[in-house]
PDB file of C-alpha atoms in Angstrom:
ATOM      1  CA  MET A  26     -14.133 -21.466  -6.553  1.00 45.00           C
ATOM      2  CA  ALA A  27     -17.067 -18.674  -6.278  1.00 54.00           C
ATOM      3  CA  LEU A  28     -20.406 -19.678  -6.488  1.00 62.00           C
ATOM      4  CA  VAL A  29     -22.736 -17.061  -7.332  1.00 66.00           C
ATOM      5  CA  LEU A  30     -26.853 -17.898  -6.545  1.00 65.00           C
ATOM      6  CA  PHE A  31     -29.575 -16.447  -8.398  1.00 71.00           C
ATOM      7  CA  CYS A  32     -33.422 -16.479  -7.715  1.00 70.00           C
ATOM      8  CA  SER A  33     -35.172 -18.108  -9.979  1.00 72.00           C
ATOM      9  CA  SER A  34     -38.559 -16.050  -9.695  1.00 76.00           C
ATOM     10  CA  THR A  35     -36.815 -12.451  -9.697  1.00 78.00           C
ATOM     11  CA  GLY A  36     -33.458 -13.469 -11.263  1.00 76.00           C
ATOM     12  CA  ARG A  37     -32.112 -11.227  -8.176  1.00 80.00           C
ATOM     13  CA  LYS A  38     -28.570 -12.366  -6.845  1.00 80.00           C
ATOM     14  CA  VAL A  39     -29.405 -14.267  -3.437  1.00 77.00           C
ATOM     15  CA  GLU A  40     -27.154 -12.046  -0.795  1.00 80.00           C
ATOM     16  CA  ASP A  41     -29.378 -12.914   2.302  1.00 80.00           C
ATOM     17  CA  PRO A  42     -26.628 -14.921   4.393  1.00 77.00           C
ATOM     18  CA  GLU A  43     -28.757 -16.600   6.222  1.00 78.00           C
ATOM     19  CA  LEU A  44     -30.517 -18.020   3.049  1.00 77.00           C
ATOM     20  CA  LEU A  45     -26.738 -18.997   1.354  1.00 74.00           C
ATOM     21  CA  GLU A  46     -25.417 -20.321   4.750  1.00 74.00           C
ATOM     22  CA  ALA A  47     -29.252 -22.691   4.417  1.00 75.00           C
ATOM     23  CA  ILE A  48     -28.005 -23.418   1.119  1.00 77.00           C
ATOM     24  CA  ARG A  49     -24.899 -24.137   1.561  1.00 73.00           C
ATOM     25  CA  LEU A  50     -25.925 -26.681   4.399  1.00 73.00           C
ATOM     26  CA  THR A  51     -28.634 -28.824   2.335  1.00 76.00           C
ATOM     27  CA  ILE A  52     -25.601 -29.106  -0.408  1.00 75.00           C
ATOM     28  CA  ILE A  53     -23.288 -30.928   2.167  1.00 72.00           C
ATOM     29  CA  ASN A  54     -26.194 -32.751   3.223  1.00 72.00           C
ATOM     30  CA  ASN A  55     -26.902 -33.700   0.053  1.00 71.00           C
ATOM     31  CA  LEU A  56     -23.581 -34.811  -0.819  1.00 70.00           C
ATOM     32  CA  LEU A  57     -23.423 -37.096   2.463  1.00 71.00           C
ATOM     33  CA  GLU A  58     -26.671 -38.651   1.682  1.00 75.00           C
ATOM     34  CA  TYR A  59     -26.460 -39.441  -2.062  1.00 75.00           C
ATOM     35  CA  HIS A  60     -22.592 -39.770  -2.014  1.00 71.00           C
ATOM     36  CA  PRO A  61     -21.407 -40.731   1.502  1.00 70.00           C
ATOM     37  CA  GLU A  62     -17.795 -41.331   0.110  1.00 68.00           C
ATOM     38  CA  SER A  63     -17.380 -37.838  -0.418  1.00 64.00           C
ATOM     39  CA  SER A  64     -17.282 -37.340   3.544  1.00 64.00           C
ATOM     40  CA  SER A  65     -13.736 -37.696   3.366  1.00 60.00           C
ATOM     41  CA  GLN A  66     -13.342 -34.913   1.179  1.00 59.00           C
ATOM     42  CA  LEU A  67     -15.497 -32.512   3.204  1.00 59.00           C
ATOM     43  CA  ALA A  68     -12.520 -30.450   5.259  1.00 50.00           C
ATOM     44  CA  MET A  69     -14.818 -29.651   8.313  1.00 49.00           C
ATOM     45  CA  GLY A  70     -13.488 -31.166  11.140  1.00 43.00           C
ATOM     46  CA  ALA A  71     -12.550 -34.878  12.100  1.00 39.00           C
ATOM     47  CA  THR A  72     -15.954 -35.547  13.091  1.00 43.00           C
ATOM     48  CA  PHE A  73     -18.201 -34.355  10.349  1.00 47.00           C
ATOM     49  CA  GLY A  74     -19.642 -36.474   7.840  1.00 49.00           C
ATOM     50  CA  VAL A  75     -20.095 -40.127   8.131  1.00 51.00           C
ATOM     51  CA  GLU A  76     -16.866 -41.285   7.554  1.00 54.00           C
ATOM     52  CA  PRO A  77     -14.171 -38.694   9.083  1.00 51.00           C
ATOM     53  CA  PRO A  78     -10.999 -38.441   7.743  1.00 51.00           C
ATOM     54  CA  LYS A  79      -8.112 -41.073   8.562  1.00 57.00           C
ATOM     55  CA  GLU A  80      -5.988 -38.064  10.200  1.00 57.00           C
ATOM     56  CA  LYS A  81      -7.289 -34.872  12.405  1.00 55.00           C
ATOM     57  CA  VAL A  82      -7.703 -31.819   9.956  1.00 53.00           C
ATOM     58  CA  ASP A  83      -5.097 -29.164  10.503  1.00 55.00           C
ATOM     59  CA  VAL A  84      -7.608 -25.888  10.953  1.00 55.00           C
ATOM     60  CA  ASP A  85      -4.874 -23.267  12.328  1.00 68.00           C
ATOM     61  CA  ILE A  86      -5.361 -21.330   9.741  1.00 75.00           C
ATOM     62  CA  ALA A  87      -4.540 -17.316  10.652  1.00 82.00           C
ATOM     63  CA  THR A  88      -6.962 -15.219  10.033  1.00 87.00           C
ATOM     64  CA  HIS A  89      -6.491 -11.874   8.264  1.00 89.00           C
ATOM     65  CA  ILE A  90      -8.423  -8.687   8.132  1.00 89.00           C
ATOM     66  CA  ARG A  91      -7.955  -5.561   5.770  1.00 88.00           C
ATOM     67  CA  VAL A  92      -9.681  -2.439   4.902  1.00 88.00           C
ATOM     68  CA  ASP A  93      -9.215  -0.476   1.402  1.00 88.00           C
ATOM     69  CA  ASP A  94     -11.349   2.261   0.201  1.00 86.00           C
ATOM     70  CA  ASP A  95     -14.238   2.031  -2.186  1.00 86.00           C
ATOM     71  CA  GLY A  96     -14.623   5.487  -2.845  1.00 83.00           C
ATOM     72  CA  PRO A  97     -16.101   8.110  -0.539  1.00 82.00           C
ATOM     73  CA  ASP A  98     -19.635   6.366   0.736  1.00 87.00           C
ATOM     74  CA  ARG A  99     -17.940   2.599   1.347  1.00 89.00           C
ATOM     75  CA  SER A 100     -14.925   0.572   2.031  1.00 90.00           C
ATOM     76  CA  LEU A 101     -14.032  -2.895   1.177  1.00 91.00           C
ATOM     77  CA  LEU A 102     -13.513  -5.331   3.906  1.00 90.00           C
ATOM     78  CA  TYR A 103     -11.325  -8.273   3.363  1.00 91.00           C
ATOM     79  CA  VAL A 104     -11.397 -11.440   5.739  1.00 91.00           C
ATOM     80  CA  GLU A 105      -9.623 -14.431   5.543  1.00 91.00           C
ATOM     81  CA  THR A 106      -9.779 -17.125   8.025  1.00 88.00           C
ATOM     82  CA  ALA A 107     -10.543 -21.075   8.641  1.00 86.00           C
ATOM     83  CA  ASP A 108     -13.832 -21.952   7.086  1.00 85.00           C
ATOM     84  CA  ARG A 109     -16.526 -23.306   9.242  1.00 84.00           C
ATOM     85  CA  PRO A 110     -20.170 -24.162   9.353  1.00 84.00           C
ATOM     86  CA  GLY A 111     -21.764 -20.716   9.759  1.00 85.00           C
ATOM     87  CA  LEU A 112     -19.162 -18.547  10.102  1.00 87.00           C
ATOM     88  CA  LEU A 113     -20.963 -16.030   6.835  1.00 86.00           C
ATOM     89  CA  VAL A 114     -23.507 -15.706   9.289  1.00 86.00           C
ATOM     90  CA  ASP A 115     -21.307 -15.078  12.169  1.00 87.00           C
ATOM     91  CA  LEU A 116     -19.053 -12.848   9.929  1.00 88.00           C
ATOM     92  CA  VAL A 117     -22.352 -10.550   8.555  1.00 86.00           C
ATOM     93  CA  LYS A 118     -23.452 -10.474  12.845  1.00 87.00           C
ATOM     94  CA  ILE A 119     -20.119  -9.176  13.650  1.00 88.00           C
ATOM     95  CA  ILE A 120     -19.883  -6.620  11.341  1.00 86.00           C
ATOM     96  CA  THR A 121     -23.723  -5.311  12.050  1.00 86.00           C
ATOM     97  CA  ASP A 122     -23.291  -5.410  15.760  1.00 86.00           C
ATOM     98  CA  ILE A 123     -20.038  -2.535  15.801  1.00 86.00           C
ATOM     99  CA  ASN A 124     -22.665  -0.671  13.811  1.00 86.00           C
ATOM    100  CA  ILE A 125     -20.711  -0.993  10.427  1.00 88.00           C
ATOM    101  CA  THR A 126     -23.549  -1.588   7.225  1.00 89.00           C
ATOM    102  CA  VAL A 127     -22.849  -4.356   5.325  1.00 88.00           C
ATOM    103  CA  GLU A 128     -23.987  -3.411   1.362  1.00 88.00           C
ATOM    104  CA  SER A 129     -22.707  -6.213  -0.808  1.00 87.00           C
ATOM    105  CA  GLY A 130     -20.663  -9.002  -0.098  1.00 87.00           C
ATOM    106  CA  GLU A 131     -18.892 -12.109  -2.009  1.00 90.00           C
ATOM    107  CA  PHE A 132     -17.678 -14.983  -0.305  1.00 89.00           C
ATOM    108  CA  ASP A 133     -15.541 -17.930  -1.664  1.00 88.00           C
ATOM    109  CA  THR A 134     -13.595 -20.999  -0.198  1.00 86.00           C
ATOM    110  CA  GLU A 135     -10.478 -22.361  -0.793  1.00 81.00           C
ATOM    111  CA  GLY A 136      -9.866 -25.938   0.819  1.00 76.00           C
ATOM    112  CA  LEU A 137     -10.082 -24.839   4.275  1.00 80.00           C
ATOM    113  CA  LEU A 138      -9.749 -21.241   4.160  1.00 85.00           C
ATOM    114  CA  ALA A 139     -12.778 -18.787   3.738  1.00 89.00           C
ATOM    115  CA  LYS A 140     -12.582 -15.495   1.691  1.00 91.00           C
ATOM    116  CA  ALA A 141     -15.044 -12.670   2.511  1.00 92.00           C
ATOM    117  CA  LYS A 142     -15.446  -9.732   0.794  1.00 92.00           C
ATOM    118  CA  PHE A 143     -17.817  -7.213   1.976  1.00 90.00           C
ATOM    119  CA  HIS A 144     -18.667  -3.925   0.646  1.00 90.00           C
ATOM    120  CA  VAL A 145     -19.459  -1.701   4.131  1.00 90.00           C
ATOM    121  CA  SER A 146     -20.087   1.802   5.186  1.00 89.00           C
ATOM    122  CA  TYR A 147     -20.357   3.273   8.672  1.00 87.00           C
ATOM    123  CA  LYS A 148     -23.285   5.995   8.759  1.00 88.00           C
ATOM    124  CA  GLY A 149     -23.298   5.999   5.013  1.00 87.00           C
ATOM    125  CA  LYS A 150     -19.306   6.870   4.506  1.00 87.00           C
ATOM    126  CA  ALA A 151     -16.066   4.769   3.961  1.00 87.00           C
ATOM    127  CA  ILE A 152     -14.582   3.690   7.064  1.00 83.00           C
ATOM    128  CA  ILE A 153     -11.868   6.458   7.831  1.00 70.00           C
ATOM    129  CA  ARG A 154      -8.386   5.009   9.266  1.00 59.00           C
ATOM    130  CA  PRO A 155      -9.019   5.898  12.735  1.00 53.00           C
ATOM    131  CA  LEU A 156     -12.309   4.261  12.736  1.00 54.00           C
ATOM    132  CA  GLN A 157     -10.816   0.986  11.255  1.00 51.00           C
ATOM    133  CA  GLN A 158      -8.466   0.597  13.927  1.00 55.00           C
ATOM    134  CA  VAL A 159     -11.128   1.484  16.626  1.00 53.00           C
ATOM    135  CA  LYS A 160     -13.311  -1.080  15.167  1.00 52.00           C
ATOM    136  CA  SER A 161     -10.665  -3.867  14.558  1.00 56.00           C
ATOM    137  CA  SER A 162      -9.501  -3.621  18.148  1.00 57.00           C
ATOM    138  CA  GLU A 163     -13.260  -4.212  19.478  1.00 54.00           C
ATOM    139  CA  HIS A 164     -13.748  -7.807  18.219  1.00 53.00           C
TER     140      HIS A 164
END
């Protein structure tokens, strides 16, 4: 399920990763406060929530990263990994730490699996194959 949020004052899509993470955590906290029975459904780990799940949640999900061309000036960066609090902020920080510009992105979760798609560029151009290999080996 994908969720797209819009700012009521501007009508623009909310894209700031820190604001999106704050909104996500607010939703989770409200679920726990007003619907404590939902805590066992929130697959965030064995100690998360008012009532932990009966069995330890298996979050041994392999991380997959793929870069595809998206025209001459940008690339599509796909990341699939285990979901956790703060993941979106961490992904954007790692990407920008290696001097790749995030132009926009979409983030989705399916149970324990997080899927991120970022439109990225390096110095205003698409990420070329040799750079993809160098950048992916840095982290």
